[in-house]
Amino acid sequence: MFIKPYYANTSIDRDVFPKANEAMGLRMNADDGNAGVGAFSEDILKIEISGPEEILQLAEAADPEGVRTMGVLTKPDLASEKATQNMILDLVLGRRNKLTLGYCIVKNRSADDNTSTMSERHANEKAFFTAPPWASVADRCGIASLQARLRELLMDISKRELPHVRAEIEKLLHLRKLEIDVLGAPRADQVSQRLFLVKIASKFQGITENALYGYYTGNQIFKSEPSLKLATRMMQLNESWSNVFLEKAHKRHFDPEWDDDGAIPTHTNEQHPSAISLTKYPELFDIICTDEYDCPNPSKGPIIDHVKEVFKSNRGPELGTFGGAMLAAVFQEQLEKWEPLALSHTSTAIVLVHEYICQLLDKLCPDTQVKDQLWSTLLEEKLKDAYRQAISHANFLLAIEREEKPVTFNHYFNANLQKRRIERISKSFKDIAVSCDNGNDYIPLKEIEGHAINKDNAQQVCEDIVDTLMSYYKVSRKRFVDTLCQQVVNHFLLYGNESPLKALSPESIMSLEPDQLELIAGEDTASKRQRQVLAREIKTLEDAIQELRA
């Protein structure tokens, strides 16, 4: 058995049947003498020809309501039977398989027509549709009719979708403008490069001035980035350090009842500023103290006993008094924790300022290449020099307090010393006081005379040393805390002319050489290409919006 094709008026490829015979192992015809093929096969050739009805079913599945589908019927010249022609007319007139957009009929050229021109084909098509039965629907037949209908549909769709299209274009345009804004203005020459950097520096100084003086409503950045509230964070840091210094900076307790004139540490519920990691920035490792210092509590026990030991091993020829060297020896020992406390605080303040600069620069200069070059070319060494000055001055203040002879012209020292001596005498008289009927106590004169001479020289001198030490320590501690916060933190790190916060300023940008400007702000090839692409796309989108508006 073999398949003998009958093509009639079908459009089936004439090579299909010979290929099917070959694939199924069948003879091509009765005269085929090929011994390797047979007359029968277990395979079945099935050919499905989809007509208009099946296509309409597929369209209905995709568009159930029939509002987005327009039917285009082709090859009407092959519909030779009256029933087929009537079925086509019913479709065009909406009597069956109704589509909102309707139907159009076009006539294709025949398979053997390879020489006709476009105008000839249009003429043939027009003549065909003016004859029965197509003349009744001639307004929906032909390429010209289809073109007109499609033009109307396109106009209707455009009107309906225009607001959405314009909204999408405007949204995309906004995004592209934001992207090109991030790149900043073109920086092809020295003028544009310097202007670009001056704008960054001016913004930096404006925000920093607000940050230093607490004008946080002056810029929205403080709302989104509260860690940039530099004045607040530094005040918290200084206050916390001052409290620790008051409670723990002395090596030994002076007296169980010593309260430093009623000074009470001020504690807040806010997070401790020194929680800042001292190891966060490797570029500072050779400048600051990176080890966290947990200050121990002062050792307990009467300091008078320790003073007596020092007096015995260091006393001079003075009679009934003591020399400055004796006070200096005891005082220096009390100050052993001042150095780690001061340097730890200065280091934390430096990290706080450094973090502020890094964070603000990230916000103002998102271009990584520009930021890195700005940092390495202009900022890094200036910042390190400023930080070294702060550490150096902290060491200078420490050396003055620890190594110089104790000296003060503060009247508070003498007033406190007299107060301390009176308290000591008053305390010693309590045991010999006599109560009166009126509720007051009095001390007999003979008891006072005997009490005053009942003390050896060493005891008296050691008590004087303790009183003097306590009085001077209070003056020295308050002076040192205020001076370090005012000079090291405020002047060298925050407000002074050489402050690291002044490193990035319009003046520093104006002093850059041309090669430095090109190195820092010059655009690389990738940035230039990105800017060109964005500019072209922005121009195209703007033109599209103008067209839509027109």
Tab-separated table of N, CA, C and O in Angstrom, residues 21 41 78 154 166 318 339 343 354 384 403 418 421 434 440 506 531:
chain	number	residue	atom	x	y	z
A	21	ASN	N	5.832	8.995	2.871
A	21	ASN	CA	6.088	7.641	2.380
A	21	ASN	C	7.481	7.165	2.775
A	21	ASN	O	7.679	6.029	3.216
A	41	SER	N	2.258	-0.137	6.584
A	41	SER	CA	3.031	0.430	7.692
A	41	SER	C	2.155	0.504	8.924
A	41	SER	O	0.923	0.657	8.818
A	78	LEU	N	-11.542	31.203	-3.265
A	78	LEU	CA	-11.596	29.741	-3.146
A	78	LEU	C	-12.952	29.255	-2.622
A	78	LEU	O	-13.225	28.050	-2.637
A	154	LEU	N	-6.287	52.002	15.450
A	154	LEU	CA	-5.065	52.536	16.056
A	154	LEU	C	-5.330	53.883	16.719
A	154	LEU	O	-4.832	54.163	17.818
A	166	ARG	N	1.744	58.331	28.383
A	166	ARG	CA	2.430	59.554	28.785
A	166	ARG	C	2.919	59.459	30.231
A	166	ARG	O	4.018	59.907	30.549
A	318	GLU	N	62.842	69.582	106.171
A	318	GLU	CA	61.854	70.557	106.624
A	318	GLU	C	61.346	70.186	108.015
A	318	GLU	O	61.189	69.015	108.334
A	339	GLU	N	46.278	59.428	82.042
A	339	GLU	CA	46.757	59.268	80.663
A	339	GLU	C	45.856	58.333	79.846
A	339	GLU	O	45.395	58.726	78.760
A	343	LEU	N	43.661	59.851	76.693
A	343	LEU	CA	43.944	59.403	75.335
A	343	LEU	C	42.810	58.555	74.772
A	343	LEU	O	42.527	58.600	73.571
A	354	HIS	N	35.770	61.469	62.545
A	354	HIS	CA	36.129	60.770	61.308
A	354	HIS	C	34.908	60.055	60.714
A	354	HIS	O	34.704	60.079	59.493
A	384	LYS	N	44.659	63.260	58.964
A	384	LYS	CA	45.616	62.619	59.869
A	384	LYS	C	46.447	63.653	60.626
A	384	LYS	O	46.708	63.490	61.821
A	403	GLU	N	53.809	66.439	85.260
A	403	GLU	CA	55.249	66.595	85.375
A	403	GLU	C	55.682	67.954	85.905
A	403	GLU	O	56.788	68.082	86.450
A	418	GLN	N	41.220	75.501	103.479
A	418	GLN	CA	40.791	75.962	104.798
A	418	GLN	C	39.550	75.208	105.274
A	418	GLN	O	39.427	74.840	106.448
A	421	ARG	N	40.652	71.797	106.523
A	421	ARG	CA	41.305	71.842	107.831
A	421	ARG	C	40.289	72.071	108.947
A	421	ARG	O	40.385	71.468	110.022
A	434	VAL	N	30.831	69.023	125.197
A	434	VAL	CA	29.927	68.866	126.347
A	434	VAL	C	28.582	69.478	125.976
A	434	VAL	O	28.514	70.590	125.460
A	440	ASN	N	22.828	73.170	122.866
A	440	ASN	CA	24.082	73.430	122.174
A	440	ASN	C	25.224	72.688	122.848
A	440	ASN	O	25.138	72.301	124.006
A	506	PRO	N	35.488	75.086	50.185
A	506	PRO	CA	35.685	75.715	48.872
A	506	PRO	C	37.096	76.268	48.698
A	506	PRO	O	37.648	76.235	47.596
A	531	ARG	N	26.848	58.965	30.569
A	531	ARG	CA	26.207	60.276	30.473
A	531	ARG	C	25.620	60.488	29.074
A	531	ARG	O	24.510	61.007	28.917
